[in-house]
Each structure stands twice: as C-alpha cells, then as structure tokens.
C-alpha cells in the first residue's frame, strides 16, 4: 500500500480498438475481424459510458500519455478521434506535452487520413510494418504488401508526423541474418526516430501456436539478433528496452511509463489498466473483451479487478523495470510499490552475487538482460 | 460343512493377453459371484495401476459355487496369479494353496516361456495341470498345433484339452466341468489341530492386515485364539470368511478351504507370507514348509527432488511395504542428491510401479538413479562383499575380483524371428546352452549376465520378434567378469548418483551413448555444461550442452503482465522436477538416461 503522503505515479491512458480487417496468425491481442462498417458512434458512446465510473479513481491527476492500440485503431475515422478527444477533454485533464500515439496498419491509411488523425490531436504514430519482405508479409498474414508499407510511411511523413515508430519483427520463418538486416535497412531509409524490433514468438491461442511454422533455431536467432543489433547501433540507435530502439531522447514515453511501473487507465474492449490510489493496494482491472458485449453493456464495462498483493508487487515491478537497459534507481521501488527495498534485499544480493544485477541500481547486467526470464524467477 | 470332495482349489496359469482375466470374469459370471451391475470388467485386478497396465500384481482369490452337470454343487476357490515375469514368485505362492492349475494358452499364439516355467513349478509342487486352449474364435487359432506344442514343451497330455473362447463364452462351461473332473479335491485331517498357510497378507486401511489363508488341517472359526508360528504372537480371529471377490464373512473356514482372516494385526510383518497359523491351545502343531524368501533383483536409489520431502517419503515407503513385503529399502546418502533410500525391486516393472505409486498416491517428486543388479566383490583381504550401489564399490586397488550375477533365460520364439533373437542374446553377452526346434517355435536356452537382462531385455526381445518371443529367467550363479565403474562428471564434478558398473568391453561405447543421451535430456542453461564419462581418471567421452543464447520475453506491455507472469510460473514449475547439481539443473529423466541409450 502506498502511504498517503507519497507522490502517486505518472498516469497514462490506454484506449483499445478491437476491430481488424483480418486476424493475423501470430496475434494474441484482443482483435476481431470485422466485415462491414464499424459502429463508430456506438463505440464512442460506450467508451464514454465506460470511463465515467472510473474518473473518481484518478481525480486531479493529469494524463501524461495516451496510446490507442488494437486491433487496428486506424480503421476508425479521424472524425471518431476528434469527437473522442473533445469529449475526454471535458472529464480528464491532459498535460500540455501529452504524447498521443495511434497504432496504424499500412493497409488502412492514406495521407488524408493521417492528416485527419493529426488534426484530431494525435501526435505520434506506430506503424505495424512487421517486414518489408513480400514473402514474409504473406506468411505473417498481413493485409498489406511491401509497397503499401513504404507508401504508408511516406504518407505519414507527408502528413507531418515526424514522431513515429515502425514495428518490425525478426526471427521469421526461413529468415536469414541478411534478410533481417535488409528489413532494418528498408526501415532506416525512412529515418524513423523509433523502432520496435521484436522477435516473433508463438503465443497461445493463435493460429501459429496450433500450427507452428518452422522458426529459426536458437543459434540462428542469435545471429539474426546480433546482426540487427550491430546495424541499428551503427545507425545511432540504442535499445532502451528488450525490443525498443530509438534515437536519443525519442523513446516512447507511454511505454516507459509501463516499464517504470506507472499507472494507466483502461478504456475500450479488453483494455487493461493499473492504478494506485493513495492508502490502497495497487490494482489491475480489465474491460469486457468481446466487442459486441462491450457495445451492449450499460455503464461501466469493467469485467474484473484484482489487487496486486504485496507478495506479487516485487515481481511485477521487476518484470517491467528490468526490461529497461538502464534499469531504474533503487528509490523507485519504494515510490511505486510502497514496500521497503529491504524486503527483497536478500534476493537482490543473491542476484548481484550471480552477476545478473548491477551493483547499485535496479538494472540487469548484460548477462541478466539475456536471461531475464531466468533472473525474474528469483522474485516468484 | 462342505465335504472335501466338493471343493476344488485352483489357479490359472496364463501369459499376459492370453485371456486369463476374461476367463476368470466368465467363471464369476456363470457362478453368480457378482450381479450384472457389479460385473465391472476384470474384477480381480483391483489396483488402479493393475487396471491401467492390464496386469495382475497381487494374488487375489474368489470363491465360487458351481452346480455341475452331475447335479452336485461344488465350491471352487480360484486363486489368481500375477502374469508378469517380475512377480513370478507370487505365482509359486498361489500354487501352494491349490491342487490344480488351469494352463490357459492362446490357440493362435502358442505356449509362452513364462507359462512353461509356471507349469514346471506347478508340476514340481504336485499339482494337476489342466490345459485349456483359449481364443478359438479367432481366425488364426490353430488348436491342434498348439496342443502338440504343449505336449512337446511341457510334456502333459493336451490332445483332449478343452477348446474355448472366454470372449464369446463358448466352451467355458466345459472348462469348469473338466477342472472338476481332473483336479483332485483337497485332503487333510478335518478333526486335527488347526494348521493354515498364509498365502498373502496386505494392509487394509479399515481392517488392518488381511491375510489370504489356506486351511490344510482343522477348522478356523471367528473368535478363535490363534497363534502365528514364526512370531509366537497370539491374536483373536476377528473376522473369517471368503472372497466373492469382496470380503464375505462366513465365520468359519474348514479343512481344504481358502479364505481370509482378520485378526487385529497392524503390520504385515505380523502375518508373514508363508507362515503357519494354528490355535493358541495347540501351539505345538508343526509349521508348514512355507516359501523361499524373495530376493530383490534390481536396486536403485530414490531421492526426493525437494529435500524437505524426505520425511514424507520415508512415511510413504513404510506404508507401501505394509502391502509389499518384496520392496526393500534402506537409507542412502548421496553427495549429489542428499538423503534418500536405496530400494530393492523384483524387476523393472516393479520399480516403475513403486515409483508411480509414490508419485501418484503420495504426491512426491522423486529422482530414481540408474538401476543396478547386485555384484560380488572379492577384496585383496579375501572378503566377499555384495555391492548394490555403484558409488559404494570398494577402491579399485583393493579389489581382487569382481563377479556378476548370471541368469539362465528360457526363450520361446517362432522360427522366423530366431535370427533376431539370437543376435540380441549375443549382443547382450549371452552364451547359448541349448536350442530345441518344436512344431513352430524354437526353445532357446541362454546364460546371460543379469545386468543385461533386467533393464530392457524383455522389451528388446519383444520388438526383435514382433511381440512373439517370450522369456523366463532365473538366477544361477555369480561369475567373475571384467567389470569397471563408469563415472559421470558434470562440469568437472563426479556425480555419485550417476555412476554405473559395466563390462569393460562396453565401457567406451556405453559411456559415449550415455553422455550423448544426457546431452539431449539436460536443457540448455545460462552457461555451457560439460558432461563427461570416465573410468577412473580416464575420460572416455565428452559432450557440451551449449549455453542458451537468451531467455527473455520479446514483448511485455501494460496488458500483458498477468499472462507473462503465468509463463514465468510455468517456467518455474518445470524446474520443480529438476535437481540442482552445483548450479546445473538436471531433470529427473537424465538420471535414468542409461535406460534410454539402446533404444
């Protein structure tokens, strides 16, 4: 429990848009293929109804960042976001430099649409490119080809988005280190300030999980990673998190808030939130997943809420904080969890003896970063 | 009282799959031992594991009342016997309670080696063996040929053998008629002092020790003061009766009968198998000859994965031995695995069953070390030491001679698979003693090192013969052999629990295969793991489990925390069944890698 006199963590807002043109075989997010028009007005109404009961939990706290994820949020019209933000401004306060990111699928956008998003207040884009290799894009079940990917980035730039992220996967079926580097080259040619370069993993409840494609083996994956790391580093990028790369000062502030164990409001079907209220145990909560059920419910769409018990807090804090290459200062542990650092003193000492943890920060050593999942077991 | 002439005590000798349980079920059905509703399939096999594996482990009995075609009602005591080679000693025990045995042979497959061995035991014990040709409904049945084979191999008249199908019920009544005609009724002095043989004892949670007894003389009544001859202890007979196969109290067991006794005994060692029961008032009644004490053939160390489970493990072993006097155990301390027990088993199946029961019924995670036979070591001082644990082998410098146990194996195999089976016996260092060509099978006799036979020989011989060869074996002697201890080192540390005693000629090959197998079984970790096999200081093979490249979740955002946490929990669960040796996590299977190298 956080003592009443401790400063509350920064607050973000996550908004989920659950619809997609088609479900990708690797995707385990709450996304649903939708034929026909999306009921934008109904969804807008539902979001606002859903938010109202949660407002007292964050009274007086400004929103520092917003992330609109999916599904495919770029399927919604700019007008939808214009109305949404106009309505949200009436009930929430946004900090002056609020980062507002929208996830966009290259197969769903053009310059006009991007301009519209921008006019609605969105100031950062995250483009789900995944690969520039046409064969890989087909394997991944993407609705766009490599040409569409290039066109989408160009359109985003034309519309004035210079703050954007490109999502790229590696470790794709049949991929070689050279092919992975070629993907990075194609991305770098657009001079993005931020890249999410993450390894394809087979998640439960996906098509790939039940019918797994042949993935590169451990050694090849490492070769791909090493080649990509070298290329990104030479381009001036640094990894500030396991899979997040950026130019200096261009980190995703929204994601940094997750990884520094900040708070976030949840809005939309299947969205998850985490909040700290002074004098209470921090808790997670989540919204009704199914889009139709979300639309049909009345009032709050919260489907569940769970306190993060003090026994779980160190693990959850570390699962996030140690993903950051620089880690976090030791004092952040108590600030975020309300627990004294002494409580995990013995575990930290043991991990430091094993040289998995840096001596005076909550930061994994390079070895600890490589084996983060093994390291984290210590907090279970 | 039932006149002796109306009692028949018999066992069924049959190989696994030859239809013994089905035939027993038919008998029970015909005699009305159970109602239709109670007639669950294969009622005699009551332990879960027995059912799952389709085998009988403990002896069971059932009393049936059958009205024969001569109009007389007979009391039939059927004593069931185990069908697997590991438990052959139980067969001989059951036979002591009988005047006859049905030899049930699959009319399609012919005689199998173990049935032959059991028949010889029955004949030696003076029993009348009545052959039955089962499964005549099958298209491949050849009753004439199989009858000839029975005559050739066992030497009993089989031309008149009843042909039946336990499955369809055809001929089953004729089997009952034949056994009444041919198996003699029991004899004994009905008025003499009580003399009863304990055929089996087991522990029941509600009743305490229940003993299966055969009355050879006199009468046992509920309420009698009885005496166990070997312990000299007196007890009150609380309950006396027959098996239907449920316990049914009758209050009396008379000369020639088979039934149960409950006498408030809390420990099966208080009612030892093979012991004699008499009345306290006639304490000087002589004891019956009893049985040979059964010796474990295979030894292995069992260790709890978590050392704080040690007390639970000891309690579980104590409870298991309440029901299984053949299980031997004594404390063992391993440098690598901590405190555990060295256990002796009748064979590999017995070992698997015990391990499975400990894990399943007592919820223990155990590590079993490689099974070994007993070796004899003669030291330079002239002492003979028995070694049941490779890590306890005396120092090489002090050994004068090492001897390994040799068995005589009898194998029956159809001619077309003879070559494969001989090749296997040669590979296993066998020496051929005899080969006899029968109508369609060949009877092979080999002397083999027991260490080669107990591990996987049974499975190997089955696969070498498409399942048709059968095997029976018994210990004959210890014989000098060129044996060495093969050590396994993990990251330079000698792991006592992984040591093996093997023949020097095989040391290099086995060492290589073992290390390769262990490399497959030990998961990649944060560092390279060197696995070496060594004889003394000479390393005979080496493999490296390369360090895992990385182990990190690619993505974790706000909504992923709960799911990613579950993955970490799962990862940790997986390690619960691993043992930490130094800083290396070694899975349970790796300790038994030696069993997997030949497959």
mmCIF file with all atom_site columns, C-alpha atoms in Angstrom, chain B residues 41 129 147 149 152 156 203 241 249-250 253 271 325 360 410 438 441 458 473 505 516 527 547 595 599:
data_model
loop_
_atom_site.group_PDB
_atom_site.id
_atom_site.type_symbol
_atom_site.label_atom_id
_atom_site.label_alt_id
_atom_site.label_comp_id
_atom_site.label_asym_id
_atom_site.label_entity_id
_atom_site.label_seq_id
_atom_site.pdbx_PDB_ins_code
_atom_site.Cartn_x
_atom_site.Cartn_y
_atom_site.Cartn_z
_atom_site.occupancy
_atom_site.B_iso_or_equiv
_atom_site.pdbx_formal_charge
_atom_site.auth_seq_id
_atom_site.auth_comp_id
_atom_site.auth_asym_id
_atom_site.auth_atom_id
_atom_site.pdbx_PDB_model_num
ATOM 1  C CA . UNK B 1 41  ? -14.659 -55.697 -16.437 1.00 0.00 ? 41  UNK B CA 1
ATOM 2  C CA . UNK B 1 129 ? -2.200  -79.141 -14.722 1.00 0.00 ? 129 UNK B CA 1
ATOM 3  C CA . UNK B 1 147 ? -1.958  -78.802 -28.272 1.00 0.00 ? 147 UNK B CA 1
ATOM 4  C CA . UNK B 1 149 ? 3.279   -77.785 -28.677 1.00 0.00 ? 149 UNK B CA 1
ATOM 5  C CA . UNK B 1 152 ? 6.267   -81.194 -26.740 1.00 0.00 ? 152 UNK B CA 1
ATOM 6  C CA . UNK B 1 156 ? 1.435   -83.162 -20.414 1.00 0.00 ? 156 UNK B CA 1
ATOM 7  C CA . UNK B 1 203 ? -2.854  -53.890 4.658   1.00 0.00 ? 203 UNK B CA 1
ATOM 8  C CA . UNK B 1 241 ? -14.680 -65.666 5.561   1.00 0.00 ? 241 UNK B CA 1
ATOM 9  C CA . UNK B 1 249 ? -17.751 -63.086 6.395   1.00 0.00 ? 249 UNK B CA 1
ATOM 10 C CA . UNK B 1 250 ? -18.799 -66.712 6.920   1.00 0.00 ? 250 UNK B CA 1
ATOM 11 C CA . UNK B 1 253 ? -13.076 -71.875 7.269   1.00 0.00 ? 253 UNK B CA 1
ATOM 12 C CA . UNK B 1 271 ? 1.408   -62.050 9.487   1.00 0.00 ? 271 UNK B CA 1
ATOM 13 C CA . UNK B 1 325 ? 6.946   -57.271 1.525   1.00 0.00 ? 325 UNK B CA 1
ATOM 14 C CA . UNK B 1 360 ? 0.731   -40.582 -7.583  1.00 0.00 ? 360 UNK B CA 1
ATOM 15 C CA . UNK B 1 410 ? 14.462  -69.659 -21.479 1.00 0.00 ? 410 UNK B CA 1
ATOM 16 C CA . UNK B 1 438 ? 9.453   -77.577 -31.813 1.00 0.00 ? 438 UNK B CA 1
ATOM 17 C CA . UNK B 1 441 ? 8.522   -72.377 -32.092 1.00 0.00 ? 441 UNK B CA 1
ATOM 18 C CA . UNK B 1 458 ? 12.231  -58.020 -22.177 1.00 0.00 ? 458 UNK B CA 1
ATOM 19 C CA . UNK B 1 473 ? 14.763  -66.407 -16.404 1.00 0.00 ? 473 UNK B CA 1
ATOM 20 C CA . UNK B 1 505 ? 34.356  -54.084 -23.306 1.00 0.00 ? 505 UNK B CA 1
ATOM 21 C CA . UNK B 1 516 ? 25.038  -38.205 -25.794 1.00 0.00 ? 516 UNK B CA 1
ATOM 22 C CA . UNK B 1 527 ? 26.275  -21.407 -19.198 1.00 0.00 ? 527 UNK B CA 1
ATOM 23 C CA . UNK B 1 547 ? 24.596  -22.209 -23.139 1.00 0.00 ? 547 UNK B CA 1
ATOM 24 C CA . UNK B 1 595 ? 17.862  -46.928 -19.728 1.00 0.00 ? 595 UNK B CA 1
ATOM 25 C CA . UNK B 1 599 ? 16.546  -47.591 -27.898 1.00 0.00 ? 599 UNK B CA 1
#
